[in-house]
PDB file of C-alpha atoms in Angstrom:
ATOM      1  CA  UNK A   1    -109.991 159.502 -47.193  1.00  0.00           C
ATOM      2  CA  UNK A   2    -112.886 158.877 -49.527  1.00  0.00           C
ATOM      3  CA  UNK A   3    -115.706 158.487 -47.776  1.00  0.00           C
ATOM      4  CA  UNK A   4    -116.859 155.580 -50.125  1.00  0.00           C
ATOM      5  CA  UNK A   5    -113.819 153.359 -49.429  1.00  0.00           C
ATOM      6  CA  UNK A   6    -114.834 152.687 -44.881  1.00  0.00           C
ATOM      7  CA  UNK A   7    -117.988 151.324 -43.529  1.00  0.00           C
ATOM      8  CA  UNK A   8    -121.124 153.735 -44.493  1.00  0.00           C
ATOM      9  CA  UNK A   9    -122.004 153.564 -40.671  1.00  0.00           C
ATOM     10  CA  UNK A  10    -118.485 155.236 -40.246  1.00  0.00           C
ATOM     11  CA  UNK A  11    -118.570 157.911 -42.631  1.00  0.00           C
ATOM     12  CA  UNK A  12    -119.213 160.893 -40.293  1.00  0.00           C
ATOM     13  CA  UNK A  13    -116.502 160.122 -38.403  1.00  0.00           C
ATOM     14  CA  UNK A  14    -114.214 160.173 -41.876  1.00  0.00           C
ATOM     15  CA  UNK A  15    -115.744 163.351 -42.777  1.00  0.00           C
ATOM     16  CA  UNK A  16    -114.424 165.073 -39.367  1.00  0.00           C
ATOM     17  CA  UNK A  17    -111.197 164.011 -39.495  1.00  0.00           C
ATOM     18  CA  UNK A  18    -110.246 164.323 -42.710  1.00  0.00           C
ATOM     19  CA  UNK A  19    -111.719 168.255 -42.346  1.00  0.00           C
ATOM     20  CA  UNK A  20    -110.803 171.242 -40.423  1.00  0.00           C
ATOM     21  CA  UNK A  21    -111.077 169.286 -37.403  1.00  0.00           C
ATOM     22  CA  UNK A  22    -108.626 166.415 -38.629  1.00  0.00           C
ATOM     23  CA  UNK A  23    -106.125 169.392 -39.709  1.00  0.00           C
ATOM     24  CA  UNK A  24    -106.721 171.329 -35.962  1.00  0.00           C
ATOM     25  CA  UNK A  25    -105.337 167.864 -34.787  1.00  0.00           C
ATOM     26  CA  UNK A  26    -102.807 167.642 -37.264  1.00  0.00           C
ATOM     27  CA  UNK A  27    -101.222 171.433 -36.749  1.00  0.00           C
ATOM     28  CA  UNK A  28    -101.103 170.544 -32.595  1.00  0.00           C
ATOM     29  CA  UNK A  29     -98.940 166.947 -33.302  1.00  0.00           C
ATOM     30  CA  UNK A  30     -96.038 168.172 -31.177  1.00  0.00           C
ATOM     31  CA  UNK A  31     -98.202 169.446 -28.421  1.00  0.00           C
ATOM     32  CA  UNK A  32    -100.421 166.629 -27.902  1.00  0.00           C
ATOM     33  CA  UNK A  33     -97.602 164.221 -27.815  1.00  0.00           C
ATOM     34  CA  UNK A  34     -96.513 166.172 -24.939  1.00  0.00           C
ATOM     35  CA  UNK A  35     -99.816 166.010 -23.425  1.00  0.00           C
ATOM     36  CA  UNK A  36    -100.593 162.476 -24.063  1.00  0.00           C
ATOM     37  CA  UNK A  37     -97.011 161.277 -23.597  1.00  0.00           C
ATOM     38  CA  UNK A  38     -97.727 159.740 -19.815  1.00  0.00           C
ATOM     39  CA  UNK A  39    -100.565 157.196 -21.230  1.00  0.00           C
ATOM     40  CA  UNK A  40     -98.722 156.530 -24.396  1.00  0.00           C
ATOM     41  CA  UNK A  41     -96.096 155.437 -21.809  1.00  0.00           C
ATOM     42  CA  UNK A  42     -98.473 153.220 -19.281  1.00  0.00           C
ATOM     43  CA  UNK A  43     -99.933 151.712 -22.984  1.00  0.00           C
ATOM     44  CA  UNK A  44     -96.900 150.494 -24.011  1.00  0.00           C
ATOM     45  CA  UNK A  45     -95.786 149.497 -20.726  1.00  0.00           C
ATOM     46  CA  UNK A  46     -99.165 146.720 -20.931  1.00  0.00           C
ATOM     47  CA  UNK A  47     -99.045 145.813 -24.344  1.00  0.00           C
ATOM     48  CA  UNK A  48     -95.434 144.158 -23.389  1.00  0.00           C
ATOM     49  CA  UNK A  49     -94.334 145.002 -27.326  1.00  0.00           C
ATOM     50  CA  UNK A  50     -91.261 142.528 -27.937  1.00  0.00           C
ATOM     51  CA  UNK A  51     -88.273 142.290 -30.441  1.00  0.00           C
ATOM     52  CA  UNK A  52     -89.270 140.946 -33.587  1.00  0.00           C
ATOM     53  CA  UNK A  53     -93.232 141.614 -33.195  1.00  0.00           C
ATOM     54  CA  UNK A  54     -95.657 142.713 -35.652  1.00  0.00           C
ATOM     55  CA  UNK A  55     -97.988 145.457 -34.547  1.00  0.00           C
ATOM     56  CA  UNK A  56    -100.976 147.091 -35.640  1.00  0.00           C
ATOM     57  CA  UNK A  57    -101.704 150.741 -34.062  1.00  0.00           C
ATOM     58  CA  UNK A  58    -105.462 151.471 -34.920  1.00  0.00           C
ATOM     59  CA  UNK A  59    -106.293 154.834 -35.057  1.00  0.00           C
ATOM     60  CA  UNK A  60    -102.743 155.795 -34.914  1.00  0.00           C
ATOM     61  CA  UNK A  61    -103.634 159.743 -35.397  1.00  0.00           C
ATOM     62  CA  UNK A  62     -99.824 161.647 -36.025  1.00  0.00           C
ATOM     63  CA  UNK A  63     -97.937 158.353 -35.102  1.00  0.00           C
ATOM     64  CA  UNK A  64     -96.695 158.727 -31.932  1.00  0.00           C
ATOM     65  CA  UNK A  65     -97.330 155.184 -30.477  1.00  0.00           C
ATOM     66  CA  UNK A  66     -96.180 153.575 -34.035  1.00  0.00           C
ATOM     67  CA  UNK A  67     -93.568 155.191 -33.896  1.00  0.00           C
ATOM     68  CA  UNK A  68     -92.573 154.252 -30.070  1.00  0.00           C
ATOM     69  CA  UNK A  69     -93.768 150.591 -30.944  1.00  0.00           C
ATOM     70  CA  UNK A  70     -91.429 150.584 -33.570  1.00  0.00           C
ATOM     71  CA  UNK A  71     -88.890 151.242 -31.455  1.00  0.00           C
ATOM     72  CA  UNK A  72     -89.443 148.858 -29.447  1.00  0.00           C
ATOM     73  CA  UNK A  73     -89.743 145.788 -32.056  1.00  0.00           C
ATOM     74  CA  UNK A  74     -86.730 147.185 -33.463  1.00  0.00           C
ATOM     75  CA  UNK A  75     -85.358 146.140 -37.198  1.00  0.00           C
ATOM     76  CA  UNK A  76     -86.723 142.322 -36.888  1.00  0.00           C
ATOM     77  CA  UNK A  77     -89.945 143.598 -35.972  1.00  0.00           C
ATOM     78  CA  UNK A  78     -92.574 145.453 -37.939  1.00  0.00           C
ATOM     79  CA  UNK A  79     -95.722 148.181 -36.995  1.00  0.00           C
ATOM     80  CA  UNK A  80     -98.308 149.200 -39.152  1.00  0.00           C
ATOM     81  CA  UNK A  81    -100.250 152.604 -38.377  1.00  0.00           C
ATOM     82  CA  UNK A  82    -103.703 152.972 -39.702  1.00  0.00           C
ATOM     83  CA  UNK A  83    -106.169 155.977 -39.373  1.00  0.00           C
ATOM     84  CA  UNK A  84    -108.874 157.144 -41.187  1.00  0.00           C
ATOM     85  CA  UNK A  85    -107.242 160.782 -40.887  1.00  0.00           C
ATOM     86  CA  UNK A  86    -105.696 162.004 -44.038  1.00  0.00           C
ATOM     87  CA  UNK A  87    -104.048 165.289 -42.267  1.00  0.00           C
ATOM     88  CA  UNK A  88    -102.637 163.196 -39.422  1.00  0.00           C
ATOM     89  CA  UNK A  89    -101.346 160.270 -41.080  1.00  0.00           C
ATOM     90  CA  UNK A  90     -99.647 162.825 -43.212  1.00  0.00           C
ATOM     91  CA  UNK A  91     -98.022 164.510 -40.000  1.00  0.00           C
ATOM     92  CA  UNK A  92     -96.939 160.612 -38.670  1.00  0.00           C
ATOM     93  CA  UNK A  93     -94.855 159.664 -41.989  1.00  0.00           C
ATOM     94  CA  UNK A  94     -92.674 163.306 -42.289  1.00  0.00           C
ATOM     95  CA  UNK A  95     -92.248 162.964 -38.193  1.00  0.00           C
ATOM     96  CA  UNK A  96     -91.184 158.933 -38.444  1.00  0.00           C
ATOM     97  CA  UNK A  97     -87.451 158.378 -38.493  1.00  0.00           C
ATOM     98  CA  UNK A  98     -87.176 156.296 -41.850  1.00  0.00           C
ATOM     99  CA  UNK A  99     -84.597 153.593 -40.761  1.00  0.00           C
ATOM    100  CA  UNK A 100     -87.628 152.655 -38.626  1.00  0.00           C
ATOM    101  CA  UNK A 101     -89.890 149.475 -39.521  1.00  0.00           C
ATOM    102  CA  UNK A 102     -93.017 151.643 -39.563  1.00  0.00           C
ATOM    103  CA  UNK A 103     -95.915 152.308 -42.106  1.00  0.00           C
ATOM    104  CA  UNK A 104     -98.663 154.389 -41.688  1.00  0.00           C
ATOM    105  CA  UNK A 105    -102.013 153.523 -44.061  1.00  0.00           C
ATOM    106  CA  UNK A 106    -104.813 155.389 -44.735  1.00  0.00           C
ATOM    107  CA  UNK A 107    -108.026 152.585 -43.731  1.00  0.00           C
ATOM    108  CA  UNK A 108    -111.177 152.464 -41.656  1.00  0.00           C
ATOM    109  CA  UNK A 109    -110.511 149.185 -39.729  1.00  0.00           C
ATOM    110  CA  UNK A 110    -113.733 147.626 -39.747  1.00  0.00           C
ATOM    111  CA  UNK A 111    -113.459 146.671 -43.083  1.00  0.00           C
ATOM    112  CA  UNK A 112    -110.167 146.770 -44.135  1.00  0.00           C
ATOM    113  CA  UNK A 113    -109.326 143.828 -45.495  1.00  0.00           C
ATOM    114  CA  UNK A 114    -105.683 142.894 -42.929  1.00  0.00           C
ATOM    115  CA  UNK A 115    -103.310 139.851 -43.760  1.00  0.00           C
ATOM    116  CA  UNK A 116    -104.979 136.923 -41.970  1.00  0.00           C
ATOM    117  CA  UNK A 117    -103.423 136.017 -38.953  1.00  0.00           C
ATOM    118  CA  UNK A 118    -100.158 137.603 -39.280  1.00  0.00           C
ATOM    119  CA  UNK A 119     -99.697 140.194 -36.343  1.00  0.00           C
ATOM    120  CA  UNK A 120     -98.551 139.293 -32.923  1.00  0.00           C
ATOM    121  CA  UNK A 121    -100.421 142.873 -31.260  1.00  0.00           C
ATOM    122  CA  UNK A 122    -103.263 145.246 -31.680  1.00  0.00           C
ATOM    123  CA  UNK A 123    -102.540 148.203 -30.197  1.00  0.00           C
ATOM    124  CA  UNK A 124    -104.648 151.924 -29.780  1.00  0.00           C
ATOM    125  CA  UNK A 125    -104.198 155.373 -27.409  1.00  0.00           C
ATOM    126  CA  UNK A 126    -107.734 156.315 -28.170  1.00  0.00           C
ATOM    127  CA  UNK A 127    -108.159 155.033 -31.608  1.00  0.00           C
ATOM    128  CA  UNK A 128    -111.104 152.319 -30.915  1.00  0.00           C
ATOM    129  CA  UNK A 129    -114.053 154.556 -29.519  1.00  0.00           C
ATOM    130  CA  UNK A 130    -115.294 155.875 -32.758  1.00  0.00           C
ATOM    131  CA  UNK A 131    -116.677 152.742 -34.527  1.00  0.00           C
ATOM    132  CA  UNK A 132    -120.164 153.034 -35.659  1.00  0.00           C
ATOM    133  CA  UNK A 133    -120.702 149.601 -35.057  1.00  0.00           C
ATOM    134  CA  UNK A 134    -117.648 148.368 -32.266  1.00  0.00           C
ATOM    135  CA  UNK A 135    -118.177 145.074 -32.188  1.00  0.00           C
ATOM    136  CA  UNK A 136    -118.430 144.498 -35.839  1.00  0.00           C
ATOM    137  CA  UNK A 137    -114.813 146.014 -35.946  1.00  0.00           C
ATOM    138  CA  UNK A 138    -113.009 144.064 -33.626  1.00  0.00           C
ATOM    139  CA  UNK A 139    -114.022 141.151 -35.261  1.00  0.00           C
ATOM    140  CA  UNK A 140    -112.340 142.334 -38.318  1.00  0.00           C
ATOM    141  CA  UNK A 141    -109.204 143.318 -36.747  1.00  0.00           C
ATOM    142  CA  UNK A 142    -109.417 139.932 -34.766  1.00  0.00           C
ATOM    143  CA  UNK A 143    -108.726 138.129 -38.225  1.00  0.00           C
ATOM    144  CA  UNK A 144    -105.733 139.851 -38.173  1.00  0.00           C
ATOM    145  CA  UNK A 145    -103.917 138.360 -35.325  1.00  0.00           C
ATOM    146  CA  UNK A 146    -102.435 134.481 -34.714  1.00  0.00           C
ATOM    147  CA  UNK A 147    -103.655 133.015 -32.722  1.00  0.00           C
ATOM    148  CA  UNK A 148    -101.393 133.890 -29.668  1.00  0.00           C
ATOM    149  CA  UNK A 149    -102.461 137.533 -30.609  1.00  0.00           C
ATOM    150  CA  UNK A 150    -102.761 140.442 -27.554  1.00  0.00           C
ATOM    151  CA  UNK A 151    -104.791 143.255 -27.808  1.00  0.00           C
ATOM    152  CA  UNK A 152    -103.891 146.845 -25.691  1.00  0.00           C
ATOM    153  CA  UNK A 153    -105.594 149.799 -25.685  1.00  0.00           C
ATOM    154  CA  UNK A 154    -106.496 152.848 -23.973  1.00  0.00           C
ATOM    155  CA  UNK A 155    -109.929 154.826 -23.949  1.00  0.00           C
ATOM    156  CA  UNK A 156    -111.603 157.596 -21.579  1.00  0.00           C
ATOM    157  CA  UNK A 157    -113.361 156.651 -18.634  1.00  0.00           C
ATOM    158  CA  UNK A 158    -117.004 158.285 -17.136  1.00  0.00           C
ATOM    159  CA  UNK A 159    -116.924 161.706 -17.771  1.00  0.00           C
ATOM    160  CA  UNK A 160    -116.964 162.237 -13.827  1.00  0.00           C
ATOM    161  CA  UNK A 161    -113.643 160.799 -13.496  1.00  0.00           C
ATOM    162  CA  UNK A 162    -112.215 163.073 -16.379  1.00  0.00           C
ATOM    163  CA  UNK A 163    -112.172 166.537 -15.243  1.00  0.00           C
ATOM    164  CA  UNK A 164    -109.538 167.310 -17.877  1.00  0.00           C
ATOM    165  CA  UNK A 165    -112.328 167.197 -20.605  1.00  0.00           C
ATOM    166  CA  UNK A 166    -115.284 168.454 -18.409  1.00  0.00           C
ATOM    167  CA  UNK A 167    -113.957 171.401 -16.274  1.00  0.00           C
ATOM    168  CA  UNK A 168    -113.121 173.584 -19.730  1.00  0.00           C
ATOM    169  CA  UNK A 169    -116.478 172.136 -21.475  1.00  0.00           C
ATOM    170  CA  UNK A 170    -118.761 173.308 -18.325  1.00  0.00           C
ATOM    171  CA  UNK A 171    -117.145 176.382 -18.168  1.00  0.00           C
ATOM    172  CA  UNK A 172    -118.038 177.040 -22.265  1.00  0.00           C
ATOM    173  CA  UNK A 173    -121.427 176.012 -21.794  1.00  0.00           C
ATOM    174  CA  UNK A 174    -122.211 179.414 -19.593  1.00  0.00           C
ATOM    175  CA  UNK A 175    -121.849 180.879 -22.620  1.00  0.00           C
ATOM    176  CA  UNK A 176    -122.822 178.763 -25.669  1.00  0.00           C
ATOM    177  CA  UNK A 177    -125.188 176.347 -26.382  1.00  0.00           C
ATOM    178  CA  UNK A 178    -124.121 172.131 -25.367  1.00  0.00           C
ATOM    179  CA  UNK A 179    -123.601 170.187 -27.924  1.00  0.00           C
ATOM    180  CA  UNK A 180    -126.331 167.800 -28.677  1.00  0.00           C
ATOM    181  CA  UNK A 181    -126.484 164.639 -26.469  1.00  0.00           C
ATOM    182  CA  UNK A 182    -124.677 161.912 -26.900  1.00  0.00           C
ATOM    183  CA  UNK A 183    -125.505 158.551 -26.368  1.00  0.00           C
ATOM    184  CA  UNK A 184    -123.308 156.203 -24.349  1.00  0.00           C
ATOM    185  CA  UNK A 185    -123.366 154.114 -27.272  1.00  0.00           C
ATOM    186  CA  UNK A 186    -122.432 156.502 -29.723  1.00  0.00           C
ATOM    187  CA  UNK A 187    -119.476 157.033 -31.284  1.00  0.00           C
ATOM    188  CA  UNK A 188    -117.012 159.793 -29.715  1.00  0.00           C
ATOM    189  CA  UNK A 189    -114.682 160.113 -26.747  1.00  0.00           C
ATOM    190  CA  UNK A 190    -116.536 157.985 -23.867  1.00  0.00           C
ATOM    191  CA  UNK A 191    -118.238 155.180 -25.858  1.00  0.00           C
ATOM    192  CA  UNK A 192    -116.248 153.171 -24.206  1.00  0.00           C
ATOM    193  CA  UNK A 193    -116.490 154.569 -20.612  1.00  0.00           C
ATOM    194  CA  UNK A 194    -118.706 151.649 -19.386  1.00  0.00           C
ATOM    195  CA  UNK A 195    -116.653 148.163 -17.969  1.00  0.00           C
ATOM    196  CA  UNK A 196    -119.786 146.246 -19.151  1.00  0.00           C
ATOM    197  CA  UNK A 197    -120.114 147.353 -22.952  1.00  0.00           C
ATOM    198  CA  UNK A 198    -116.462 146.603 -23.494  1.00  0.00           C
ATOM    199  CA  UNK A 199    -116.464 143.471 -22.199  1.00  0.00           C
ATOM    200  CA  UNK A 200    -119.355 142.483 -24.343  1.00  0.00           C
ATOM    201  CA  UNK A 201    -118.412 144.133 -27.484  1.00  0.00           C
ATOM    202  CA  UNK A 202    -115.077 142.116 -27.393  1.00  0.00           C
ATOM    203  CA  UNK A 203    -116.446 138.721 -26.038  1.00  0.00           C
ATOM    204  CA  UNK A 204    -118.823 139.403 -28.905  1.00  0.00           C
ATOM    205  CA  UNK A 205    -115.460 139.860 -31.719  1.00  0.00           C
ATOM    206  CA  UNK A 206    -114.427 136.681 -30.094  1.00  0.00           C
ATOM    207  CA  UNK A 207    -111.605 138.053 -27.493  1.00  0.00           C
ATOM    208  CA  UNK A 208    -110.827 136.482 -24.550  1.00  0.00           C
ATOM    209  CA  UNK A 209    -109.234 137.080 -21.037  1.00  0.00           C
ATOM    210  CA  UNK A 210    -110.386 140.547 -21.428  1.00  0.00           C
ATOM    211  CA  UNK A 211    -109.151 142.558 -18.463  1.00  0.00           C
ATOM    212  CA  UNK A 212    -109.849 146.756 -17.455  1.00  0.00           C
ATOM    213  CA  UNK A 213    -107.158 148.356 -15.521  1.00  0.00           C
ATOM    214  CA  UNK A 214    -108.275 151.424 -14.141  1.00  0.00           C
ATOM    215  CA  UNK A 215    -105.732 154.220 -14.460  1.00  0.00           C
ATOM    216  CA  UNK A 216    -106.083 157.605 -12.447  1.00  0.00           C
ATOM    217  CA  UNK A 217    -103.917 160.426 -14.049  1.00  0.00           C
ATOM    218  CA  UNK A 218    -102.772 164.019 -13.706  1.00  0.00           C
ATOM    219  CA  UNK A 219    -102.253 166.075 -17.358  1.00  0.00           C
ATOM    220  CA  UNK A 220    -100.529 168.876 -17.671  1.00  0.00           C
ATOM    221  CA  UNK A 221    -103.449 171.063 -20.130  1.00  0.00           C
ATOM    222  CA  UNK A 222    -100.739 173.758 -20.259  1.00  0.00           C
ATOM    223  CA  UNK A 223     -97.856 171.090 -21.160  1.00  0.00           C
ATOM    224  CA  UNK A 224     -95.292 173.425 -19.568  1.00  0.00           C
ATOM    225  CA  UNK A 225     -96.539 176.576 -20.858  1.00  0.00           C
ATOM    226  CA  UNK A 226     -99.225 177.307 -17.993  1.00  0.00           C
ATOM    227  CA  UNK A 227    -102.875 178.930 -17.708  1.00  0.00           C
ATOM    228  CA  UNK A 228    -102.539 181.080 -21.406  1.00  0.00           C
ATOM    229  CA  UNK A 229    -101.508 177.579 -22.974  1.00  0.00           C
ATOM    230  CA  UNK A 230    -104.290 175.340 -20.975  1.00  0.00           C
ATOM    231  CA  UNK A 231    -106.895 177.681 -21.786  1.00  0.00           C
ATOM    232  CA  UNK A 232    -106.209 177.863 -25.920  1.00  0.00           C
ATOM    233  CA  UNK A 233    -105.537 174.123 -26.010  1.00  0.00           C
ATOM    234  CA  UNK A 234    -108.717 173.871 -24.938  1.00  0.00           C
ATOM    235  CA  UNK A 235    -109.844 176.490 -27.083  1.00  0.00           C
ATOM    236  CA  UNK A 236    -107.811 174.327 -30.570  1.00  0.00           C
ATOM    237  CA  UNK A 237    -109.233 171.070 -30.134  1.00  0.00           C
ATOM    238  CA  UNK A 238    -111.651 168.875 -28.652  1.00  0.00           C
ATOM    239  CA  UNK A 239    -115.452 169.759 -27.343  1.00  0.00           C
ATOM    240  CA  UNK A 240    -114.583 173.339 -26.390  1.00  0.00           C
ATOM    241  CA  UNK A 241    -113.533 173.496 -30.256  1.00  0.00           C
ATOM    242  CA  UNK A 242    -116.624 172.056 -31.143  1.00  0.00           C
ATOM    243  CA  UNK A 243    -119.189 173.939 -29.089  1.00  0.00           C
ATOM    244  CA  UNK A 244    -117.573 177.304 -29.709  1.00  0.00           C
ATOM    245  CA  UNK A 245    -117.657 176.210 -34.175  1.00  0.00           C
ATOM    246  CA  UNK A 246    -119.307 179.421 -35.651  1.00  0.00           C
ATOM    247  CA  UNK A 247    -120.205 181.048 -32.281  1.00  0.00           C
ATOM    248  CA  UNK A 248    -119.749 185.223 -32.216  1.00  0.00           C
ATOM    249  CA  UNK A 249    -116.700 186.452 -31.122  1.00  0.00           C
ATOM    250  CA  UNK A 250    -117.908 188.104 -27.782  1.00  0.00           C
ATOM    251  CA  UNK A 251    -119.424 184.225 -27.050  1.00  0.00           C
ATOM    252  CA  UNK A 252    -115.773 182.829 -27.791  1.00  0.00           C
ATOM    253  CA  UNK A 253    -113.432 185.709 -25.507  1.00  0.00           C
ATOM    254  CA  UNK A 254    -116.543 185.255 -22.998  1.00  0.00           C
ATOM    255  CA  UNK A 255    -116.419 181.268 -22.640  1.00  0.00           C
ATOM    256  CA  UNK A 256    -112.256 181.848 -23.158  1.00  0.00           C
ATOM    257  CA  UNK A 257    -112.344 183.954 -19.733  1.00  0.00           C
ATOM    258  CA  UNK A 258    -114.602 181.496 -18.084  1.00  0.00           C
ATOM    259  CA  UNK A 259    -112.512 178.495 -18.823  1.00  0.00           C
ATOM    260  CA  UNK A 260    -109.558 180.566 -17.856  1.00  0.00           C
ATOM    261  CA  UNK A 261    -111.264 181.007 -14.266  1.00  0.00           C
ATOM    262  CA  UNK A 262    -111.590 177.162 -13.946  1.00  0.00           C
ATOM    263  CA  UNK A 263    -109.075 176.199 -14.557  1.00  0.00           C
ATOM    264  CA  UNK A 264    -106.755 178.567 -12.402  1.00  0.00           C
ATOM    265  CA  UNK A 265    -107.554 175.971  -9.490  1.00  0.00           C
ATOM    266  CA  UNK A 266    -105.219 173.899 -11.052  1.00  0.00           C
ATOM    267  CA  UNK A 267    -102.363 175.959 -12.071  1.00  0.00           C
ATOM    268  CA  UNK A 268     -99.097 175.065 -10.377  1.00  0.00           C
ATOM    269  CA  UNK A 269     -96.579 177.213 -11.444  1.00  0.00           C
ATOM    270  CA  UNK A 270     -96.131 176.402 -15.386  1.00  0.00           C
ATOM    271  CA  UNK A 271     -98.587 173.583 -14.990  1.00  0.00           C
ATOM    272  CA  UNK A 272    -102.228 172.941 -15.079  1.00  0.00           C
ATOM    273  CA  UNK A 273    -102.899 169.752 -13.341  1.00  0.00           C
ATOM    274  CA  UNK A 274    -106.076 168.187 -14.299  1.00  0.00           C
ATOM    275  CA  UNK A 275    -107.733 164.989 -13.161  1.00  0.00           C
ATOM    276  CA  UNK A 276    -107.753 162.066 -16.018  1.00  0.00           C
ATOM    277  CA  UNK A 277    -108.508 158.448 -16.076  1.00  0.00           C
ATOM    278  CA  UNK A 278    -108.390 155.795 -18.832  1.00  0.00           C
ATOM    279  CA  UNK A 279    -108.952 152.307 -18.801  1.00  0.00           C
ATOM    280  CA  UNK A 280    -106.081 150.208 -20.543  1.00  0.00           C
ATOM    281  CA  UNK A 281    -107.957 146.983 -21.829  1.00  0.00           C
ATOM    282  CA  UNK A 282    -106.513 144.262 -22.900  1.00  0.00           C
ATOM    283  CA  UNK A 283    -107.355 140.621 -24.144  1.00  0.00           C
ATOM    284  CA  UNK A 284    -106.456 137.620 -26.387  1.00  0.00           C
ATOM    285  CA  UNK A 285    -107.662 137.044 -29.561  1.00  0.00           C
ATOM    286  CA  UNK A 286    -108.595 133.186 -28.279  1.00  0.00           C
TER     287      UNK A 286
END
């Protein structure tokens, strides 16, 4: 995605995932649908899709959610998969079965300009955190729903709670240097961690009955495939990925053994069980 075509506050965010990053993503589609497959499931289970519905999945990534929305609208009903991913929308439309009513659309939502008032749900699995400017966004997508409208999504919780993402990341950091801080305000995976900035960044896009279900979960970071698999997935993708970018190779086998030793606590047989929690949000759009 050109750069030039989302909000200029976003285009950082473009640049990564439509570069190595977004590709890294991309290549581990089957995987992380596996991984993610358990809040994809609790998601969908809130949003209450219907028959018939029309559906927007913002930050849709390689489509799994559109493509289990779709199923669930089924022929009368209609989803429409947006991302600002390049590589990963390209993964979603060769894995969506084409007899389904699914699109996929390359767009940065905060300015995209959506048919007025014409979809019944917006939906996200952890497409909504990376907005430069949230509340700005929301509003846009807002215009896009009638008035009976919903809105679903899921996004990380306090780092504390989510030992799946800090357990590997602590265990890099004896070796490499931390990434540089990140505000809680900032854009990335926990920007929407805190109960009180979501409720104000939506009551501020004018949604209403906004409600924060706290979700506890246990992910398998080997996905069947135990320790060796836990430790490279963290290794692929995500802030591991990101603090060990351009770091020497004795740095990288170094931080791999270390994450390898913390994670061992969790290995059950061909699983690694690791603490998670998300927040499914939802609201009205009046």
């Amino acid at each position: 995605m050109d750069t030039s075509a989302g909000h200029p506050q976003n285009a950082d965010q473009i640049a990564y995932w439509n570069g190595p990053s977004g590709q890294r993503w991309a290549d581990r589609q089957q995987t992380q649908d596996i991984l993610l497959r358990p809040i994809a499931d609790i998601l969908i289970d809130r949003a209450r899709p219907r028959a018939g519905e029309r559906i927007i999945d913002v930050g849709c990534g390689s489509g799994a959610t559109a493509i289990a929305f779709a199923q669930k609208v089924g022929p009368s009903g209609y989803v429409l998969g947006i991302d600002v991913s390049g590589p990963m929308l390209a993964r979603a439309q060769a894995s969506a079965p084409k007899e389904l009513p699914v699109d996929f659309m390359v767009a940065d939502a905060t300015v995209h300009r959506f048919d007025p008032a014409s979809f019944d749900l917006l939906a996200s699995r952890f497409g909504v955190m990376f907005f430069a400017d949230p509340a700005l966004s929301f509003a846009n997508m807002r215009k896009a729903l009638r008035p009976s409208g919903r809105l679903a999504f899921a996004c990380w919780r306090e780092p504390r709670e989510n030992p799946f993402f800090m357990a590997p990341l602590q265990a890099a950091y004896k070796h490499v240097p931390k990434l540089p801080q990140v505000g809680p305000d900032d854009p990335g995976p926990f920007a929407f961690a805190s109960e009180e900035r979501v409720r104000g960044i939506l009551t501020k896009a004018g949604f209403t009955a906004i409600n924060l279900e706290a979700c506890p979960l246990l992910l398998d970071a080997g996905i069947g495939g135990g320790l060796d698999a836990a430790v490279q997935g963290s290794l692929d993708v995500g802030p591991v990925s990101r603090a060990l970018e351009d770091q020497p190779a004795e740095a990288r086998a170094a931080a791999a053994q270390s994450i390898r030793e913390a994670l061992e606590p969790f290995a059950k047989g061909d699983s690694v069980l690791l603490p998670a929690s998300i927040w499914i949000v939802t609201a009205r759009a009046s």
